């Protein structure tokens, strides 16, 4: 991809259109066979990173699982390590195995599979009690034994109910504006930068009670200043939410209650021998030719603290760059396959942000007959693709696919290949509206620039492309069975973005997955 990709002119877009959609054009997807791959000499073989290309919920978890299976199809690979390098319980990766569905939040995807190990690295903010709930749920749902398979960095940041209480105070100070998922992610990272947060090593220390009591008492003073009683503040109750499958809260409780809850999680962490110096594991696996390593991003580039739509961003580094400060061992340049996952026919997001390509859609919808054609498309997408937050259950906002945003994200995110999910979300006889860029109020073509302030006064520029029957895509098991307009569409995206599409998903089931040349 060259820099120019960020500001394509209408003429360039039309040229790509003519090349891709002419009767004589040859459709090639994936890495072009005739072009040499980039210099691979510095890369560690059998490594891949998967990050989100838009605003999260693109399908990273199932891509990670698919890559795991692909790694194991190589005779020399005996173990796969999946490394989560940022985020915490704000993430929600939907997974499926033999028709059973579940969501993972902090634990790396694929850990239920034999010979797969998970590392929760130091760039994460870890809620210990929620981790225990999630770990036990994965064991129960997948009928697997995770003992000895998960490693938690001793320098990861502890995210506790105190951070969730802080998030509530922040909301109160910001006149109710939500901002985050309520899982305490922002305050936990803010505490780290302010050198106030406690690490997992503080939780395992012998005087942990004093350290966490101090944290509680400090926050107690702060909450009183704002007229709150910390013990009575209601924070998300992850265990009850999981058990009842609906959002539940609990109070932070007294200092004693807070410490007792932590004590239980601490005992479990220590009993399972989960906490370790992950740097040493990285040193060992780096040189082990039988080990493949997968870096699993949570959230996505559009939510990156610096490259996302600030202030509606998460607090961590969601690009491949995040691997470096988190593992303190791997450089992003050592990763062989650098993949971003995007939704193929639309973009979606959950949060306060209003993107230029957003389709205003009421929720719930009472009068369907009064919807505009754009709204009907958004309604179809939300319903068919079940666009509701995995973590929060909130209806997601639907946007036309935004190549300005995605082009920027893949360029800055360190990405070299794309997986396009939701290819089945398409209706025959209806064009797909693709935003290829923006004009400002003076009519000039302008590049996507991160930050919410730069999303105002942009006029999205659309091109309408032939669609296909999503049901046919759902039945396809190979490239040859995909409708031609679906292939042309992917080829168009690949040309505009300057990054090869190496796989697609054709439905919500685990095996609804078709790969193209260069996937692994
Ligand atoms: P936080 O990460 O909880 O602080 O939330 C900050 C913003 O990121 C909010 O707009 C959230 O809705 C959004 N967000 C955080 N995690 C995810 C995710 O995994 N998927 C989609 N949006 C997310």
Short mmCIF file of N, CA and C in Angstrom, two decimals, residues 300-441:
data_model
loop_
_atom_site.label_atom_id
_atom_site.label_comp_id
_atom_site.label_asym_id
_atom_site.label_seq_id
_atom_site.Cartn_x
_atom_site.Cartn_y
_atom_site.Cartn_z
N UNK A 300 -9.80 -3.10 18.42
CA UNK A 300 -9.39 -2.93 17.03
C UNK A 300 -8.72 -1.57 16.86
N UNK A 301 -8.20 -1.34 15.65
CA UNK A 301 -7.43 -0.11 15.45
C UNK A 301 -8.30 1.14 15.64
N UNK A 302 -9.58 1.05 15.26
CA UNK A 302 -10.47 2.20 15.43
C UNK A 302 -10.70 2.55 16.88
N UNK A 303 -10.33 1.64 17.80
CA UNK A 303 -10.50 1.88 19.23
C UNK A 303 -9.15 2.11 19.92
N UNK A 304 -8.06 2.11 19.14
CA UNK A 304 -6.74 2.31 19.72
C UNK A 304 -6.69 3.66 20.44
N UNK A 305 -5.99 3.67 21.57
CA UNK A 305 -5.94 4.89 22.40
C UNK A 305 -5.46 6.10 21.60
N UNK A 306 -4.55 5.89 20.65
CA UNK A 306 -3.96 7.01 19.90
C UNK A 306 -4.43 7.06 18.46
N UNK A 307 -4.69 5.90 17.87
CA UNK A 307 -5.04 5.88 16.44
C UNK A 307 -6.54 5.73 16.21
N UNK A 308 -7.30 5.70 17.30
CA UNK A 308 -8.74 5.50 17.18
C UNK A 308 -9.50 6.82 17.23
N UNK A 309 -10.82 6.69 17.44
CA UNK A 309 -11.70 7.85 17.41
C UNK A 309 -11.76 8.50 18.79
N UNK A 310 -10.62 9.00 19.26
CA UNK A 310 -10.57 9.64 20.58
C UNK A 310 -11.61 10.75 20.67
N UNK A 311 -12.37 10.89 21.77
CA UNK A 311 -12.19 10.21 23.05
C UNK A 311 -12.90 8.86 23.16
N UNK A 312 -13.66 8.45 22.15
CA UNK A 312 -14.36 7.18 22.27
C UNK A 312 -13.45 6.05 21.82
N UNK A 313 -12.47 5.79 22.64
CA UNK A 313 -11.48 4.75 22.34
C UNK A 313 -11.29 3.90 23.59
N UNK A 314 -10.62 2.78 23.43
CA UNK A 314 -10.24 2.05 24.62
C UNK A 314 -8.85 2.54 25.03
N UNK A 315 -8.34 2.03 26.16
CA UNK A 315 -7.15 2.68 26.72
C UNK A 315 -5.84 2.01 26.30
N UNK A 316 -5.90 1.00 25.43
CA UNK A 316 -4.66 0.26 25.15
C UNK A 316 -4.21 0.39 23.69
N UNK A 317 -3.03 -0.21 23.40
CA UNK A 317 -2.50 -0.24 22.03
C UNK A 317 -3.08 -1.45 21.32
N UNK A 318 -3.98 -1.21 20.41
CA UNK A 318 -4.68 -2.33 19.78
C UNK A 318 -4.04 -2.77 18.47
N UNK A 319 -3.00 -2.07 18.03
CA UNK A 319 -2.35 -2.44 16.76
C UNK A 319 -1.27 -3.49 17.05
N UNK A 320 -0.59 -3.91 16.00
CA UNK A 320 0.49 -4.87 16.22
C UNK A 320 1.58 -4.30 17.11
N UNK A 321 1.66 -2.97 17.15
CA UNK A 321 2.67 -2.36 18.01
C UNK A 321 2.48 -2.77 19.47
N UNK A 322 1.21 -3.03 19.86
CA UNK A 322 0.92 -3.40 21.25
C UNK A 322 1.64 -4.66 21.71
N UNK A 323 2.06 -5.50 20.75
CA UNK A 323 2.74 -6.75 21.09
C UNK A 323 4.05 -6.47 21.81
N UNK A 324 4.71 -5.40 21.37
CA UNK A 324 6.05 -5.10 21.87
C UNK A 324 6.06 -4.70 23.35
N UNK A 325 5.33 -3.65 23.75
CA UNK A 325 5.36 -3.28 25.18
C UNK A 325 4.73 -4.35 26.08
N UNK A 326 3.84 -5.15 25.55
CA UNK A 326 3.15 -6.13 26.39
C UNK A 326 4.03 -7.36 26.66
N UNK A 327 4.60 -7.92 25.59
CA UNK A 327 5.42 -9.12 25.79
C UNK A 327 6.83 -8.73 26.22
N UNK A 328 7.23 -7.52 25.87
CA UNK A 328 8.57 -7.00 26.17
C UNK A 328 9.65 -7.90 25.55
N UNK A 329 9.25 -8.71 24.59
CA UNK A 329 10.17 -9.67 23.98
C UNK A 329 10.04 -9.68 22.46
N UNK A 330 8.79 -9.73 21.99
CA UNK A 330 8.56 -9.83 20.55
C UNK A 330 8.44 -8.43 19.94
N UNK A 331 9.04 -8.30 18.76
CA UNK A 331 8.81 -7.07 18.00
C UNK A 331 7.78 -7.38 16.92
N UNK A 332 6.99 -6.39 16.58
CA UNK A 332 5.98 -6.67 15.57
C UNK A 332 6.62 -7.10 14.24
N UNK A 333 7.84 -6.62 13.99
CA UNK A 333 8.51 -6.96 12.73
C UNK A 333 8.88 -8.45 12.65
N UNK A 334 8.82 -9.16 13.78
CA UNK A 334 9.16 -10.59 13.76
C UNK A 334 7.96 -11.46 13.43
N UNK A 335 6.80 -10.86 13.38
CA UNK A 335 5.58 -11.64 13.15
C UNK A 335 5.40 -11.89 11.66
N UNK A 336 5.21 -13.15 11.29
CA UNK A 336 5.16 -13.53 9.87
C UNK A 336 3.87 -13.06 9.20
N UNK A 337 2.74 -13.53 9.72
CA UNK A 337 1.45 -13.18 9.12
C UNK A 337 0.79 -12.09 9.95
N UNK A 338 0.52 -10.96 9.33
CA UNK A 338 -0.02 -9.81 10.08
C UNK A 338 -1.41 -9.50 9.52
N UNK A 339 -2.39 -9.97 10.26
CA UNK A 339 -3.76 -10.00 9.72
C UNK A 339 -4.69 -9.06 10.47
N UNK A 340 -5.51 -8.34 9.73
CA UNK A 340 -6.63 -7.61 10.36
C UNK A 340 -7.92 -8.24 9.87
N UNK A 341 -8.90 -8.28 10.75
CA UNK A 341 -10.21 -8.82 10.39
C UNK A 341 -11.16 -7.64 10.20
N UNK A 342 -11.91 -7.68 9.09
CA UNK A 342 -12.91 -6.63 8.84
C UNK A 342 -14.24 -7.30 8.48
N UNK A 343 -15.31 -6.54 8.59
CA UNK A 343 -16.59 -7.05 8.08
C UNK A 343 -16.66 -6.68 6.61
N UNK A 344 -17.03 -7.63 5.79
CA UNK A 344 -16.88 -7.45 4.34
C UNK A 344 -17.83 -6.42 3.75
N UNK A 345 -19.09 -6.39 4.20
CA UNK A 345 -20.07 -5.59 3.47
C UNK A 345 -20.58 -4.38 4.25
N UNK A 346 -20.14 -4.22 5.47
CA UNK A 346 -20.57 -3.07 6.28
C UNK A 346 -19.57 -2.89 7.42
N UNK A 347 -19.75 -1.85 8.17
CA UNK A 347 -18.92 -1.63 9.36
C UNK A 347 -19.90 -1.44 10.52
N UNK A 348 -19.49 -1.86 11.72
CA UNK A 348 -20.38 -1.63 12.86
C UNK A 348 -19.55 -1.19 14.06
N UNK A 349 -20.22 -0.50 14.98
CA UNK A 349 -19.49 -0.09 16.18
C UNK A 349 -20.46 0.07 17.34
N UNK A 350 -19.92 -0.08 18.54
CA UNK A 350 -20.72 0.16 19.72
C UNK A 350 -20.00 1.24 20.52
N UNK A 351 -20.73 2.27 20.86
CA UNK A 351 -20.10 3.38 21.58
C UNK A 351 -20.84 4.65 21.28
N UNK A 352 -20.24 5.76 21.70
CA UNK A 352 -20.90 7.06 21.53
C UNK A 352 -20.60 7.68 20.17
N UNK A 353 -19.60 7.10 19.49
CA UNK A 353 -19.12 7.78 18.28
C UNK A 353 -20.17 7.79 17.17
N UNK A 354 -20.15 8.87 16.41
CA UNK A 354 -21.04 9.02 15.25
C UNK A 354 -20.14 9.15 14.05
N UNK A 355 -20.06 8.09 13.24
CA UNK A 355 -19.16 8.12 12.09
C UNK A 355 -19.90 8.67 10.87
N UNK A 356 -19.13 9.24 9.91
CA UNK A 356 -19.79 9.85 8.75
C UNK A 356 -20.67 8.88 7.97
N UNK A 357 -20.32 7.60 7.98
CA UNK A 357 -21.07 6.63 7.18
C UNK A 357 -22.22 5.97 7.96
N UNK A 358 -22.44 6.47 9.17
CA UNK A 358 -23.45 5.84 10.03
C UNK A 358 -24.87 5.97 9.48
N UNK A 359 -25.64 4.90 9.65
CA UNK A 359 -27.04 4.94 9.23
C UNK A 359 -27.88 5.05 10.49
N UNK A 360 -28.58 6.15 10.63
CA UNK A 360 -29.40 6.33 11.85
C UNK A 360 -30.53 5.33 11.84
N UNK A 361 -30.57 4.52 12.88
CA UNK A 361 -31.59 3.48 12.94
C UNK A 361 -32.15 3.42 14.36
N UNK A 362 -33.46 3.65 14.50
CA UNK A 362 -34.01 3.61 15.86
C UNK A 362 -33.94 2.20 16.44
N UNK A 363 -33.91 2.10 17.75
CA UNK A 363 -33.98 0.78 18.40
C UNK A 363 -34.81 0.88 19.66
N UNK A 364 -35.83 0.08 19.86
CA UNK A 364 -36.34 -0.90 18.91
C UNK A 364 -37.11 -0.21 17.78
N UNK A 365 -37.28 -0.92 16.66
CA UNK A 365 -37.98 -0.35 15.52
C UNK A 365 -39.47 -0.66 15.65
N UNK A 366 -40.28 0.38 15.63
CA UNK A 366 -41.72 0.14 15.79
C UNK A 366 -42.43 0.11 14.43
N UNK A 367 -42.02 1.05 13.53
CA UNK A 367 -42.73 1.10 12.25
C UNK A 367 -41.77 0.79 11.10
N UNK A 368 -41.64 -0.47 10.76
CA UNK A 368 -40.69 -0.90 9.72
C UNK A 368 -40.99 -0.27 8.37
N UNK A 369 -42.30 -0.08 8.09
CA UNK A 369 -42.67 0.41 6.77
C UNK A 369 -42.19 1.84 6.51
N UNK A 370 -41.83 2.55 7.59
CA UNK A 370 -41.40 3.93 7.40
C UNK A 370 -39.89 4.08 7.26
N UNK A 371 -39.18 2.98 7.21
CA UNK A 371 -37.72 3.06 7.11
C UNK A 371 -37.29 3.43 5.69
N UNK A 372 -36.23 4.27 5.59
CA UNK A 372 -35.66 4.59 4.27
C UNK A 372 -34.93 3.35 3.76
N UNK A 373 -34.48 3.36 2.49
CA UNK A 373 -33.79 2.16 1.98
C UNK A 373 -32.48 1.93 2.73
N UNK A 374 -31.79 3.03 3.10
CA UNK A 374 -30.55 2.87 3.88
C UNK A 374 -30.86 2.23 5.23
N UNK A 375 -31.95 2.70 5.85
CA UNK A 375 -32.31 2.15 7.16
C UNK A 375 -32.74 0.68 7.05
N UNK A 376 -33.39 0.37 5.94
CA UNK A 376 -33.79 -1.04 5.76
C UNK A 376 -32.57 -1.94 5.67
N UNK A 377 -31.53 -1.44 4.99
CA UNK A 377 -30.27 -2.18 4.89
C UNK A 377 -29.67 -2.37 6.30
N UNK A 378 -29.64 -1.27 7.06
CA UNK A 378 -29.06 -1.35 8.42
C UNK A 378 -29.87 -2.30 9.29
N UNK A 379 -31.18 -2.27 9.14
CA UNK A 379 -32.05 -3.14 9.93
C UNK A 379 -31.78 -4.61 9.57
N UNK A 380 -31.66 -4.85 8.27
CA UNK A 380 -31.35 -6.20 7.78
C UNK A 380 -30.02 -6.68 8.37
N UNK A 381 -29.00 -5.80 8.29
CA UNK A 381 -27.67 -6.16 8.79
C UNK A 381 -27.73 -6.48 10.28
N UNK A 382 -28.36 -5.58 11.04
CA UNK A 382 -28.37 -5.76 12.50
C UNK A 382 -29.07 -7.07 12.88
N UNK A 383 -30.15 -7.36 12.17
CA UNK A 383 -30.91 -8.56 12.49
C UNK A 383 -30.19 -9.82 12.02
N UNK A 384 -29.79 -9.84 10.75
CA UNK A 384 -29.16 -11.04 10.17
C UNK A 384 -27.83 -11.37 10.84
N UNK A 385 -27.03 -10.32 11.06
CA UNK A 385 -25.68 -10.54 11.60
C UNK A 385 -25.68 -10.47 13.12
N UNK A 386 -26.85 -10.35 13.70
CA UNK A 386 -27.01 -10.23 15.15
C UNK A 386 -26.01 -9.23 15.72
N UNK A 387 -26.17 -7.98 15.30
CA UNK A 387 -25.23 -6.94 15.71
C UNK A 387 -25.60 -6.36 17.08
N UNK A 388 -25.33 -7.15 18.10
CA UNK A 388 -25.54 -6.74 19.49
C UNK A 388 -24.27 -7.09 20.25
N UNK A 389 -23.81 -6.19 21.12
CA UNK A 389 -22.53 -6.39 21.81
C UNK A 389 -22.43 -7.72 22.53
N UNK A 390 -21.29 -8.42 22.34
CA UNK A 390 -21.06 -9.70 23.02
C UNK A 390 -20.92 -9.47 24.52
N UNK A 391 -20.31 -8.34 24.88
CA UNK A 391 -20.06 -8.06 26.29
C UNK A 391 -21.24 -7.35 26.94
N UNK A 392 -21.84 -6.42 26.21
CA UNK A 392 -22.85 -5.56 26.83
C UNK A 392 -24.27 -5.86 26.35
N UNK A 393 -24.42 -6.54 25.20
CA UNK A 393 -25.74 -6.81 24.65
C UNK A 393 -26.36 -5.59 23.97
N UNK A 394 -25.62 -4.46 23.96
CA UNK A 394 -26.17 -3.23 23.35
C UNK A 394 -26.27 -3.39 21.83
N UNK A 395 -27.36 -2.83 21.20
CA UNK A 395 -27.41 -2.88 19.73
C UNK A 395 -26.25 -2.07 19.15
N UNK A 396 -25.57 -2.63 18.16
CA UNK A 396 -24.44 -1.90 17.57
C UNK A 396 -24.94 -0.94 16.50
N UNK A 397 -24.19 0.15 16.31
CA UNK A 397 -24.50 1.07 15.22
C UNK A 397 -24.01 0.46 13.92
N UNK A 398 -24.78 0.67 12.86
CA UNK A 398 -24.41 0.10 11.56
C UNK A 398 -23.97 1.23 10.63
N UNK A 399 -22.85 1.01 9.97
CA UNK A 399 -22.33 1.98 9.01
C UNK A 399 -22.12 1.30 7.66
N UNK A 400 -22.19 2.08 6.60
CA UNK A 400 -21.77 1.53 5.31
C UNK A 400 -20.28 1.22 5.42
N UNK A 401 -19.84 0.21 4.68
CA UNK A 401 -18.42 -0.15 4.79
C UNK A 401 -17.57 1.07 4.43
N UNK A 402 -16.61 1.35 5.29
CA UNK A 402 -15.88 2.61 5.21
C UNK A 402 -14.41 2.33 4.88
N UNK A 403 -14.07 2.41 3.59
CA UNK A 403 -12.70 2.07 3.19
C UNK A 403 -11.70 3.17 3.55
N UNK A 404 -12.21 4.39 3.78
CA UNK A 404 -11.31 5.45 4.26
C UNK A 404 -10.76 5.06 5.62
N UNK A 405 -11.67 4.69 6.52
CA UNK A 405 -11.30 4.28 7.87
C UNK A 405 -10.46 3.00 7.85
N UNK A 406 -10.94 1.99 7.12
CA UNK A 406 -10.24 0.70 7.13
C UNK A 406 -8.86 0.83 6.49
N UNK A 407 -8.77 1.61 5.39
CA UNK A 407 -7.49 1.81 4.72
C UNK A 407 -6.48 2.42 5.68
N UNK A 408 -6.92 3.41 6.44
CA UNK A 408 -6.02 4.03 7.41
C UNK A 408 -5.62 3.02 8.48
N UNK A 409 -6.60 2.26 8.97
CA UNK A 409 -6.34 1.32 10.07
C UNK A 409 -5.37 0.21 9.68
N UNK A 410 -5.53 -0.30 8.45
CA UNK A 410 -4.60 -1.38 8.07
C UNK A 410 -3.21 -0.79 7.82
N UNK A 411 -3.17 0.40 7.28
CA UNK A 411 -1.88 1.04 6.99
C UNK A 411 -1.12 1.33 8.28
N UNK A 412 -1.81 1.93 9.26
CA UNK A 412 -1.15 2.30 10.51
C UNK A 412 -1.08 1.14 11.49
N UNK A 413 -1.93 0.15 11.29
CA UNK A 413 -1.98 -0.96 12.25
C UNK A 413 -0.90 -2.00 12.05
N UNK A 414 -0.09 -1.84 11.00
CA UNK A 414 0.99 -2.80 10.76
C UNK A 414 0.50 -4.09 10.11
N UNK A 415 -0.56 -3.96 9.32
CA UNK A 415 -1.23 -5.14 8.78
C UNK A 415 -0.83 -5.39 7.33
N UNK A 416 -0.75 -6.66 6.94
CA UNK A 416 -0.39 -6.98 5.56
C UNK A 416 -1.40 -7.86 4.85
N UNK A 417 -2.42 -8.31 5.56
CA UNK A 417 -3.43 -9.17 4.93
C UNK A 417 -4.75 -9.00 5.68
N UNK A 418 -5.84 -9.30 4.99
CA UNK A 418 -7.16 -9.13 5.60
C UNK A 418 -7.96 -10.42 5.58
N UNK A 419 -8.74 -10.61 6.62
CA UNK A 419 -9.79 -11.63 6.61
C UNK A 419 -11.10 -10.85 6.59
N UNK A 420 -11.94 -11.13 5.61
CA UNK A 420 -13.22 -10.40 5.49
C UNK A 420 -14.35 -11.32 5.94
N UNK A 421 -14.99 -10.95 7.04
CA UNK A 421 -16.06 -11.81 7.57
C UNK A 421 -17.42 -11.35 7.06
N UNK A 422 -18.46 -12.13 7.34
CA UNK A 422 -19.84 -11.77 7.02
C UNK A 422 -20.10 -11.60 5.52
N UNK A 423 -19.45 -12.40 4.69
CA UNK A 423 -19.74 -12.31 3.24
C UNK A 423 -21.16 -12.73 2.90
N UNK A 424 -21.81 -13.40 3.85
CA UNK A 424 -23.20 -13.81 3.62
C UNK A 424 -24.18 -12.67 3.88
N UNK A 425 -23.69 -11.56 4.43
CA UNK A 425 -24.59 -10.43 4.68
C UNK A 425 -24.67 -9.60 3.41
N UNK A 426 -25.49 -10.05 2.49
CA UNK A 426 -25.68 -9.38 1.20
C UNK A 426 -27.00 -9.87 0.62
N UNK A 427 -27.67 -8.98 -0.10
CA UNK A 427 -28.95 -9.37 -0.70
C UNK A 427 -28.86 -9.19 -2.21
N UNK A 428 -29.35 -10.17 -2.94
CA UNK A 428 -29.34 -10.06 -4.40
C UNK A 428 -30.23 -8.88 -4.80
N UNK A 429 -30.04 -8.37 -5.96
CA UNK A 429 -30.82 -7.26 -6.52
C UNK A 429 -30.68 -5.97 -5.71
N UNK A 430 -29.67 -5.89 -4.87
CA UNK A 430 -29.48 -4.66 -4.09
C UNK A 430 -28.00 -4.32 -4.17
N UNK A 431 -27.68 -3.07 -4.50
CA UNK A 431 -26.26 -2.71 -4.61
C UNK A 431 -25.66 -2.56 -3.21
N UNK A 432 -24.36 -2.77 -3.11
CA UNK A 432 -23.70 -2.52 -1.83
C UNK A 432 -23.04 -1.15 -1.90
N UNK A 433 -23.38 -0.31 -0.94
CA UNK A 433 -22.80 1.05 -0.92
C UNK A 433 -21.46 0.99 -0.19
N UNK A 434 -20.43 1.39 -0.93
CA UNK A 434 -19.08 1.35 -0.35
C UNK A 434 -18.53 2.77 -0.28
N UNK A 435 -18.15 3.22 0.91
CA UNK A 435 -17.55 4.55 1.05
C UNK A 435 -16.06 4.42 0.71
N UNK A 436 -15.63 5.09 -0.36
CA UNK A 436 -14.22 4.96 -0.77
C UNK A 436 -13.36 6.10 -0.22
N UNK A 437 -14.01 7.16 0.29
CA UNK A 437 -13.26 8.30 0.82
C UNK A 437 -14.24 9.39 1.23
N UNK A 438 -13.71 10.57 1.48
CA UNK A 438 -14.58 11.68 1.95
C UNK A 438 -14.20 12.96 1.22
N UNK A 439 -15.17 13.86 1.16
CA UNK A 439 -14.87 15.22 0.73
C UNK A 439 -15.17 16.15 1.89
N UNK A 440 -14.43 17.27 1.96
CA UNK A 440 -14.76 18.27 2.98
C UNK A 440 -15.81 19.22 2.40
N UNK A 441 -16.17 20.23 3.17
CA UNK A 441 -17.25 21.10 2.72
C UNK A 441 -16.87 21.91 1.49
#
